[in-house]
Amino acid sequence: MKDHSSKCVHAGTIGNIENTGVNSPIYTSTSFQFIDREETVYPRYLNTPNEKAVAEKIAALEDMESALVFSSGMAAISTTLFSILGSGDHMVLQKGLYGGTTNFILSELERFGISYTFAKSQEAKDIMDAVESNTRLIYLETPSNPLLSITDLEEVATAAKKAGLITVVDNTFASPINQQPVKQGIDIVVHSATKYLGGHSDLCAGAVACSQALIEPIHKTGLNFGGSLNALDLYLLERSIKTLDVRVSRINRNAQVIAEFLAYHPNVSRVNYPGLPEHPGFGIARKQMSGFGGMLSFELKEADSIAFQKRLRLIRSSMSLGGVETIVSSPAHTSHRHLGIEGRKREGIAEGLIRMSVGIESFADLIEDLDQALEK
Ligand SMILES: *Cc1c(COP(=O)(O)O)cnc(C)c1O
């Protein structure tokens, strides 16, 4: 299987051997026979049949040798980082990471003796300038939240490899349909499967994909940290990924049309979408992404972004992203609220910034809704 769309449907899926059904059965057991078995199977050991089915699908989609599925994106991220880093180690992070990841770094690493530097920007040069003699790992996220900045994965991966550093990319925003960081030489990919992989705003999960050699220490740490996912949600996730390619293709197209509509709207002062030629990351995005994704953000000319969100009828104002429904949020009131006006200004987050996760509805309906809410 070479194509994404076939892998989404078939990779990893067990099939029901007894009655020849086409879907993986849900194995709810937490107790498995151990006599005459090579492996002791247990949910927290991340090796149940449903875990393996989803992991295989995600590994195939990322073109990686191996994957593991966790109970949340943060479980995947924290387990991965703690499996590699130890006391005395240093890591470099790009600017503009997901808020939960930033909080994790700021509140947990120091007391384990792990130091870190946030690079000045998402530019490869600034990221490599932050490397120190005890740096072990570089952590990236592209496109980033909420300004959709693009990091040149190949440039960072090449420089990191020369310096003997492990590279990790949070591929949540792009999804493996639009971006496979392994192609640019990245070592490890992490996902919040709560977003596009799950895709229906009804499950919380995470994943990591990498080589067999790198997954082994992550697996070992993972069974101690205990962030495994239950069989029912594993099945739900497997079911969702079967339509990932179809959903993301539709979402890519919708987002491009909406970004172009907003770019010409007199009440919008700026649009951040890597699929627009005026976006500073457009050239790199075109090189390393096969689609520009469903996330965009835009600045309203009016300051009251809450009033705008209240005027929307079809598009819901709510948190999270990556579902079939189009939603918006205002970073100044959600993810970047704690920074205050000055802090937001420093980060380039305008008070009237709206972040949008484009869904699979008809773009004509979405544009009509945006148009009536923008016109006042
Ligand atoms: C949501 C998200 C996470 C965290 O995932 P959870 O499933 O909420 O733990 C990490 N990275 C990005 C980019 C996200 O959007």
Coordinates of N, CA, C and O and ligand atoms in Angstrom, one line a residue, residues 72-74 77 98 101 141 170 172-173 192 194-195 204-205 321, ligand 1:
S72 N -3.7 10.6 25.7 CA -3.8 12.0 25.3 C -2.6 12.4 24.6 O -1.5 11.7 24.6
G73 N -2.7 13.6 23.9 CA -1.5 14.1 23.2 C -0.4 14.4 24.2 O 0.8 14.1 24.0
M74 N -0.8 14.9 25.4 CA 0.2 15.3 26.4 C 0.9 14.0 27.0 O 2.0 14.1 27.4
I77 N 3.5 13.2 24.5 CA 4.6 14.2 24.5 C 5.4 14.0 25.7 O 6.7 14.0 25.7
Y98 N 2.3 24.8 21.2 CA 1.0 24.6 21.8 C 1.1 24.9 23.3 O 2.1 24.5 24.0
T101 N 1.9 22.1 25.9 CA 3.3 21.7 25.8 C 4.2 22.7 26.5 O 5.1 22.4 27.3
E141 N 7.2 22.4 16.1 CA 5.8 22.3 15.8 C 5.4 23.2 14.6 O 5.6 24.4 14.7
D170 N 5.8 18.0 16.6 CA 4.4 17.8 16.8 C 3.7 18.1 15.5 O 3.6 19.2 15.0
T172 N 0.5 17.5 14.8 CA -1.0 17.6 15.0 C -1.7 18.5 14.0 O -2.7 18.0 13.4
F173 N -1.2 19.7 13.8 CA -1.9 20.6 12.9 C -1.9 20.1 11.4 O -2.9 20.3 10.7
S192 N -1.4 14.9 18.9 CA -2.6 14.9 19.7 C -3.7 14.3 18.8 O -4.2 14.9 17.9
T194 N -6.5 13.6 19.5 CA -7.8 14.2 19.9 C -8.3 15.1 18.8 O -9.5 15.4 18.6
K195 N -7.3 15.5 17.9 CA -7.7 16.5 16.9 C -8.0 15.8 15.5 O -9.0 15.1 15.5
C204 N -10.2 11.6 23.3 CA -9.0 12.2 23.7 C -7.9 11.1 23.6 O -8.0 10.0 24.2
A205 N -6.9 11.3 22.8 CA -5.8 10.3 22.6 C -4.6 11.0 22.0 O -4.6 12.2 21.6
L321 N -9.8 21.6 18.2 CA -9.7 21.7 16.8 C -9.7 20.4 16.1 O -9.7 19.4 16.8
Ligands
LIG1 C1 -4.2 19.6 21.6 C2 -2.8 19.6 21.3 C3 -1.9 18.9 22.1 C4 -2.2 18.2 23.3 O1 -3.0 17.1 23.1 P1 -4.1 16.6 24.1 O2 -4.8 15.5 23.4 O3 -5.0 17.7 24.5 O4 -3.4 16.1 25.3 C5 -0.5 19.0 21.6 N1 -0.1 19.6 20.5 C6 -1.0 20.3 19.8 C7 -0.5 21.0 18.6 C8 -2.4 20.3 20.1 O5 -3.2 21.0 19.3

